[in-house]
Short mmCIF file of N, CA, C and O in Angstrom, two decimals:
data_model
loop_
_atom_site.label_atom_id
_atom_site.label_comp_id
_atom_site.label_asym_id
_atom_site.label_seq_id
_atom_site.Cartn_x
_atom_site.Cartn_y
_atom_site.Cartn_z
N MET A 766 -55.70 -43.51 11.29
CA MET A 766 -54.67 -43.33 10.30
C MET A 766 -54.81 -41.94 9.72
O MET A 766 -55.92 -41.49 9.42
N LYS A 767 -53.68 -41.27 9.57
CA LYS A 767 -53.68 -39.93 9.02
C LYS A 767 -52.54 -39.81 8.00
O LYS A 767 -51.40 -40.16 8.31
N ILE A 768 -52.87 -39.37 6.81
CA ILE A 768 -51.86 -39.18 5.76
C ILE A 768 -51.29 -37.78 5.93
O ILE A 768 -52.02 -36.79 5.81
N THR A 769 -50.00 -37.69 6.22
CA THR A 769 -49.38 -36.39 6.42
C THR A 769 -48.59 -35.92 5.20
O THR A 769 -48.27 -34.75 5.10
N LYS A 770 -48.30 -36.86 4.30
CA LYS A 770 -47.60 -36.50 3.06
C LYS A 770 -48.03 -37.46 1.98
O LYS A 770 -48.00 -38.68 2.17
N ASP A 771 -48.43 -36.92 0.86
CA ASP A 771 -48.83 -37.73 -0.29
C ASP A 771 -48.41 -36.98 -1.55
O ASP A 771 -49.19 -36.23 -2.13
N GLU A 772 -47.15 -37.15 -1.90
CA GLU A 772 -46.59 -36.48 -3.07
C GLU A 772 -46.15 -37.55 -4.06
O GLU A 772 -46.08 -38.73 -3.72
N LYS A 773 -45.83 -37.12 -5.24
CA LYS A 773 -45.36 -38.06 -6.25
C LYS A 773 -44.10 -38.75 -5.75
O LYS A 773 -43.09 -38.11 -5.51
N GLY A 774 -44.20 -40.03 -5.55
CA GLY A 774 -43.05 -40.82 -5.14
C GLY A 774 -42.78 -40.87 -3.65
O GLY A 774 -41.83 -41.52 -3.23
N GLU A 775 -43.59 -40.23 -2.83
CA GLU A 775 -43.34 -40.26 -1.39
C GLU A 775 -44.65 -40.11 -0.60
O GLU A 775 -45.48 -39.28 -0.92
N ILE A 776 -44.77 -40.96 0.42
CA ILE A 776 -45.91 -40.85 1.33
C ILE A 776 -45.42 -40.94 2.77
O ILE A 776 -44.35 -41.51 3.05
N GLU A 777 -46.21 -40.37 3.66
CA GLU A 777 -45.97 -40.50 5.09
C GLU A 777 -47.33 -40.65 5.75
O GLU A 777 -48.24 -39.86 5.50
N VAL A 778 -47.45 -41.69 6.56
CA VAL A 778 -48.72 -42.03 7.19
C VAL A 778 -48.49 -42.20 8.69
O VAL A 778 -47.52 -42.84 9.11
N ILE A 779 -49.38 -41.62 9.49
CA ILE A 779 -49.32 -41.78 10.94
C ILE A 779 -50.46 -42.71 11.37
O ILE A 779 -51.61 -42.51 10.99
N PHE A 780 -50.10 -43.73 12.13
CA PHE A 780 -51.07 -44.68 12.65
C PHE A 780 -51.28 -44.36 14.13
O PHE A 780 -50.39 -44.56 14.95
N ASP A 781 -52.46 -43.86 14.46
CA ASP A 781 -52.77 -43.46 15.83
C ASP A 781 -52.70 -44.63 16.79
O ASP A 781 -53.27 -45.69 16.52
N LYS A 782 -52.01 -44.42 17.89
CA LYS A 782 -51.92 -45.40 18.99
C LYS A 782 -51.46 -46.77 18.52
O LYS A 782 -51.88 -47.79 19.04
N GLN A 783 -50.59 -46.80 17.52
CA GLN A 783 -50.09 -48.05 16.97
C GLN A 783 -48.62 -48.20 17.31
O GLN A 783 -47.85 -47.26 17.17
N ASP A 784 -48.23 -49.35 17.75
CA ASP A 784 -46.84 -49.64 18.04
C ASP A 784 -46.05 -49.79 16.74
O ASP A 784 -46.59 -50.20 15.72
N VAL A 785 -44.75 -49.47 16.79
CA VAL A 785 -43.95 -49.57 15.57
C VAL A 785 -43.65 -51.01 15.18
O VAL A 785 -43.09 -51.25 14.11
N GLY A 786 -44.02 -51.97 16.00
CA GLY A 786 -43.80 -53.37 15.64
C GLY A 786 -44.45 -53.74 14.32
O GLY A 786 -43.84 -54.38 13.46
N VAL A 787 -45.67 -53.30 14.12
CA VAL A 787 -46.39 -53.60 12.88
C VAL A 787 -45.75 -52.85 11.71
O VAL A 787 -45.50 -53.42 10.65
N THR A 788 -45.47 -51.57 11.91
CA THR A 788 -44.88 -50.79 10.81
C THR A 788 -43.46 -51.25 10.51
O THR A 788 -43.04 -51.21 9.35
N ASN A 789 -42.73 -51.73 11.50
CA ASN A 789 -41.40 -52.28 11.24
C ASN A 789 -41.48 -53.52 10.35
O ASN A 789 -40.64 -53.72 9.47
N MET A 790 -42.48 -54.34 10.59
CA MET A 790 -42.67 -55.53 9.76
C MET A 790 -42.96 -55.12 8.31
O MET A 790 -42.43 -55.72 7.37
N ILE A 791 -43.76 -54.10 8.14
CA ILE A 791 -44.08 -53.60 6.79
C ILE A 791 -42.83 -53.02 6.14
O ILE A 791 -42.57 -53.26 4.95
N VAL A 792 -42.02 -52.28 6.91
CA VAL A 792 -40.78 -51.72 6.37
C VAL A 792 -39.85 -52.83 5.90
O VAL A 792 -39.24 -52.74 4.83
N ASP A 793 -39.74 -53.91 6.67
CA ASP A 793 -38.91 -55.05 6.26
C ASP A 793 -39.35 -55.59 4.90
O ASP A 793 -38.53 -55.87 4.03
N LYS A 794 -40.66 -55.71 4.72
CA LYS A 794 -41.18 -56.20 3.44
C LYS A 794 -40.92 -55.19 2.32
O LYS A 794 -40.57 -55.57 1.21
N LEU A 795 -41.08 -53.92 2.63
CA LEU A 795 -40.84 -52.87 1.62
C LEU A 795 -39.40 -52.89 1.14
O LEU A 795 -39.12 -52.77 -0.05
N LEU A 796 -38.47 -53.03 2.07
CA LEU A 796 -37.05 -52.96 1.72
C LEU A 796 -36.56 -54.19 0.96
O LEU A 796 -35.47 -54.16 0.38
N GLU A 797 -37.36 -55.24 0.91
CA GLU A 797 -37.03 -56.40 0.08
C GLU A 797 -37.26 -56.11 -1.39
O GLU A 797 -36.75 -56.82 -2.25
N ASN A 798 -38.02 -55.07 -1.68
CA ASN A 798 -38.37 -54.71 -3.05
C ASN A 798 -37.39 -53.68 -3.59
O ASN A 798 -37.22 -52.61 -2.99
N LYS A 799 -36.77 -53.96 -4.71
CA LYS A 799 -35.75 -53.06 -5.29
C LYS A 799 -36.32 -51.73 -5.76
O LYS A 799 -35.59 -50.75 -5.86
N SER A 800 -37.62 -51.67 -6.03
CA SER A 800 -38.20 -50.40 -6.50
C SER A 800 -38.48 -49.42 -5.35
O SER A 800 -38.80 -48.26 -5.60
N VAL A 801 -38.33 -49.87 -4.11
CA VAL A 801 -38.48 -48.99 -2.96
C VAL A 801 -37.13 -48.37 -2.65
O VAL A 801 -36.16 -49.06 -2.37
N LYS A 802 -37.08 -47.05 -2.73
CA LYS A 802 -35.83 -46.33 -2.50
C LYS A 802 -35.55 -46.11 -1.03
O LYS A 802 -34.40 -46.08 -0.59
N PHE A 803 -36.62 -45.92 -0.24
CA PHE A 803 -36.47 -45.65 1.18
C PHE A 803 -37.76 -46.04 1.90
O PHE A 803 -38.85 -45.81 1.38
N ALA A 804 -37.61 -46.61 3.08
CA ALA A 804 -38.76 -46.93 3.93
C ALA A 804 -38.31 -46.87 5.37
O ALA A 804 -37.23 -47.37 5.71
N SER A 805 -39.11 -46.23 6.22
CA SER A 805 -38.76 -46.15 7.63
C SER A 805 -40.00 -46.15 8.50
O SER A 805 -41.09 -45.82 8.05
N SER A 806 -39.77 -46.52 9.75
CA SER A 806 -40.82 -46.55 10.74
C SER A 806 -40.28 -45.91 12.01
O SER A 806 -39.16 -46.20 12.42
N SER A 807 -41.06 -45.02 12.59
CA SER A 807 -40.64 -44.36 13.82
C SER A 807 -41.87 -43.90 14.58
O SER A 807 -43.00 -44.11 14.15
N TYR A 808 -41.64 -43.26 15.71
CA TYR A 808 -42.72 -42.65 16.47
C TYR A 808 -42.77 -41.15 16.16
O TYR A 808 -41.72 -40.53 15.98
N ASP A 809 -43.97 -40.58 16.15
CA ASP A 809 -44.07 -39.14 15.93
C ASP A 809 -43.57 -38.37 17.15
O ASP A 809 -42.95 -37.33 17.03
N HIS A 810 -43.81 -38.93 18.34
CA HIS A 810 -43.34 -38.34 19.58
C HIS A 810 -43.39 -39.43 20.64
O HIS A 810 -44.36 -40.18 20.70
N PRO A 811 -42.35 -39.53 21.48
CA PRO A 811 -42.33 -40.62 22.47
C PRO A 811 -43.54 -40.68 23.39
O PRO A 811 -43.97 -41.76 23.77
N LEU A 812 -44.11 -39.54 23.72
CA LEU A 812 -45.26 -39.54 24.63
C LEU A 812 -46.58 -39.81 23.92
O LEU A 812 -47.54 -40.23 24.56
N LYS A 813 -46.64 -39.55 22.63
CA LYS A 813 -47.88 -39.80 21.88
C LYS A 813 -48.00 -41.26 21.48
O LYS A 813 -49.08 -41.83 21.48
N GLY A 814 -46.90 -41.88 21.08
CA GLY A 814 -46.91 -43.30 20.72
C GLY A 814 -47.60 -43.63 19.41
O GLY A 814 -48.16 -44.71 19.27
N ASN A 815 -47.56 -42.71 18.45
CA ASN A 815 -48.14 -42.97 17.13
C ASN A 815 -47.03 -43.38 16.16
O ASN A 815 -46.03 -42.69 16.03
N ALA A 816 -47.23 -44.49 15.48
CA ALA A 816 -46.24 -44.97 14.52
C ALA A 816 -46.31 -44.16 13.23
O ALA A 816 -47.40 -43.85 12.74
N VAL A 817 -45.15 -43.81 12.70
CA VAL A 817 -45.06 -43.05 11.45
C VAL A 817 -44.36 -43.94 10.42
O VAL A 817 -43.27 -44.45 10.68
N LEU A 818 -44.98 -44.10 9.28
CA LEU A 818 -44.43 -44.90 8.20
C LEU A 818 -44.14 -43.98 7.02
O LEU A 818 -45.03 -43.25 6.57
N ARG A 819 -42.89 -43.98 6.55
CA ARG A 819 -42.50 -43.14 5.42
C ARG A 819 -41.95 -44.03 4.31
O ARG A 819 -41.12 -44.90 4.57
N ILE A 820 -42.43 -43.80 3.08
CA ILE A 820 -42.03 -44.62 1.94
C ILE A 820 -41.69 -43.72 0.77
O ILE A 820 -42.45 -42.81 0.43
N VAL A 821 -40.55 -44.01 0.13
CA VAL A 821 -40.17 -43.32 -1.10
C VAL A 821 -40.00 -44.41 -2.17
O VAL A 821 -39.18 -45.32 -2.03
N ALA A 822 -40.81 -44.31 -3.21
CA ALA A 822 -40.80 -45.29 -4.31
C ALA A 822 -41.52 -44.67 -5.50
O ALA A 822 -42.18 -43.64 -5.36
N SER A 823 -41.41 -45.29 -6.64
CA SER A 823 -42.11 -44.76 -7.83
C SER A 823 -43.62 -44.76 -7.61
O SER A 823 -44.31 -43.84 -8.02
N ASP A 824 -44.14 -45.79 -6.96
CA ASP A 824 -45.57 -45.84 -6.61
C ASP A 824 -45.68 -46.34 -5.16
O ASP A 824 -45.91 -47.52 -4.91
N PRO A 825 -45.51 -45.43 -4.18
CA PRO A 825 -45.47 -45.87 -2.79
C PRO A 825 -46.74 -46.53 -2.29
O PRO A 825 -46.69 -47.45 -1.48
N TRP A 826 -47.90 -46.10 -2.78
CA TRP A 826 -49.16 -46.72 -2.32
C TRP A 826 -49.24 -48.18 -2.78
O TRP A 826 -49.67 -49.05 -2.03
N ASP A 827 -48.82 -48.43 -4.02
CA ASP A 827 -48.84 -49.79 -4.53
C ASP A 827 -47.85 -50.67 -3.75
O ASP A 827 -48.18 -51.80 -3.39
N GLU A 828 -46.68 -50.13 -3.47
CA GLU A 828 -45.68 -50.88 -2.71
C GLU A 828 -46.17 -51.16 -1.29
O GLU A 828 -45.94 -52.24 -0.75
N LEU A 829 -46.88 -50.20 -0.69
CA LEU A 829 -47.42 -50.40 0.65
C LEU A 829 -48.46 -51.52 0.63
O LEU A 829 -48.46 -52.39 1.51
N LYS A 830 -49.32 -51.53 -0.37
CA LYS A 830 -50.33 -52.59 -0.47
C LYS A 830 -49.68 -53.96 -0.59
O LYS A 830 -50.10 -54.93 0.06
N LYS A 831 -48.64 -54.05 -1.41
CA LYS A 831 -47.92 -55.32 -1.58
C LYS A 831 -47.28 -55.78 -0.27
O LYS A 831 -47.35 -56.95 0.10
N ALA A 832 -46.64 -54.84 0.43
CA ALA A 832 -45.95 -55.17 1.68
C ALA A 832 -46.94 -55.63 2.75
O ALA A 832 -46.68 -56.58 3.49
N VAL A 833 -48.08 -54.96 2.83
CA VAL A 833 -49.11 -55.35 3.80
C VAL A 833 -49.63 -56.75 3.48
O VAL A 833 -49.81 -57.58 4.37
N LYS A 834 -49.82 -57.03 2.21
CA LYS A 834 -50.30 -58.36 1.80
C LYS A 834 -49.27 -59.43 2.17
O LYS A 834 -49.64 -60.50 2.66
N GLN A 835 -47.98 -59.15 1.94
CA GLN A 835 -46.94 -60.11 2.30
C GLN A 835 -46.89 -60.33 3.81
O GLN A 835 -46.80 -61.47 4.27
N ALA A 836 -46.95 -59.26 4.57
CA ALA A 836 -46.92 -59.36 6.04
C ALA A 836 -48.12 -60.14 6.54
O ALA A 836 -48.00 -60.99 7.43
N LYS A 837 -49.27 -59.87 5.96
CA LYS A 837 -50.49 -60.58 6.34
C LYS A 837 -50.35 -62.07 6.07
O LYS A 837 -50.75 -62.90 6.89
N GLY A 838 -49.75 -62.42 4.94
CA GLY A 838 -49.53 -63.83 4.62
C GLY A 838 -48.61 -64.51 5.62
O GLY A 838 -48.86 -65.64 6.05
N GLU A 839 -47.54 -63.81 6.02
CA GLU A 839 -46.63 -64.37 7.01
C GLU A 839 -47.32 -64.56 8.37
O GLU A 839 -47.11 -65.56 9.05
N LEU A 840 -48.12 -63.59 8.75
CA LEU A 840 -48.84 -63.71 10.03
C LEU A 840 -49.86 -64.84 9.98
O LEU A 840 -50.07 -65.55 10.97
N HIS A 841 -50.48 -65.04 8.82
CA HIS A 841 -51.43 -66.14 8.66
C HIS A 841 -50.71 -67.48 8.81
O HIS A 841 -51.21 -68.40 9.46
N GLU A 842 -49.52 -67.59 8.22
CA GLU A 842 -48.74 -68.82 8.34
C GLU A 842 -48.33 -69.06 9.79
O GLU A 842 -48.37 -70.20 10.27
N LEU A 843 -47.97 -68.00 10.50
CA LEU A 843 -47.62 -68.13 11.90
C LEU A 843 -48.83 -68.59 12.72
O LEU A 843 -48.71 -69.47 13.58
N GLU A 844 -49.98 -68.03 12.41
CA GLU A 844 -51.20 -68.42 13.11
C GLU A 844 -51.49 -69.91 12.90
O GLU A 844 -51.83 -70.64 13.84
N LYS A 845 -51.34 -70.38 11.66
CA LYS A 845 -51.57 -71.80 11.38
C LYS A 845 -50.58 -72.68 12.14
O LYS A 845 -50.97 -73.72 12.68
N ALA A 846 -49.34 -72.27 12.19
CA ALA A 846 -48.32 -73.05 12.91
C ALA A 846 -48.61 -73.10 14.41
O ALA A 846 -48.45 -74.15 15.04
N LEU A 847 -49.08 -72.00 14.96
CA LEU A 847 -49.43 -71.97 16.38
C LEU A 847 -50.61 -72.87 16.68
O LEU A 847 -50.63 -73.58 17.70
N LYS A 848 -51.61 -72.85 15.81
CA LYS A 848 -52.78 -73.73 16.02
C LYS A 848 -52.38 -75.20 15.93
O LYS A 848 -52.87 -76.03 16.68
N LYS A 849 -51.48 -75.49 15.00
CA LYS A 849 -51.03 -76.88 14.81
C LYS A 849 -50.21 -77.34 16.02
O LYS A 849 -50.31 -78.49 16.44
N ALA A 850 -49.43 -76.44 16.60
CA ALA A 850 -48.57 -76.78 17.73
C ALA A 850 -49.38 -77.02 19.01
O ALA A 850 -48.92 -77.68 19.92
N ARG A 851 -50.55 -76.49 19.04
CA ARG A 851 -51.37 -76.60 20.25
C ARG A 851 -52.28 -77.75 20.20
O ARG A 851 -53.09 -78.25 19.86
#
């Protein structure tokens, strides 16, 4: 993980060798929050394959922590459902 931008109200983080599937899930959670003005997930370069997460909010680090916690909870529920189904 590399922080490429950390300014008041805006952050940009690159996740090395990470697919955008995870960052897209985080963006979905971020955009559910009204205090998040902007959130996006993309690749830094198609050949490098590093996911880039950009957040604009009054406290982007706090919003990121909340979104990760929510995503983690959803994945935990999915894991429990899969174990129960098997």
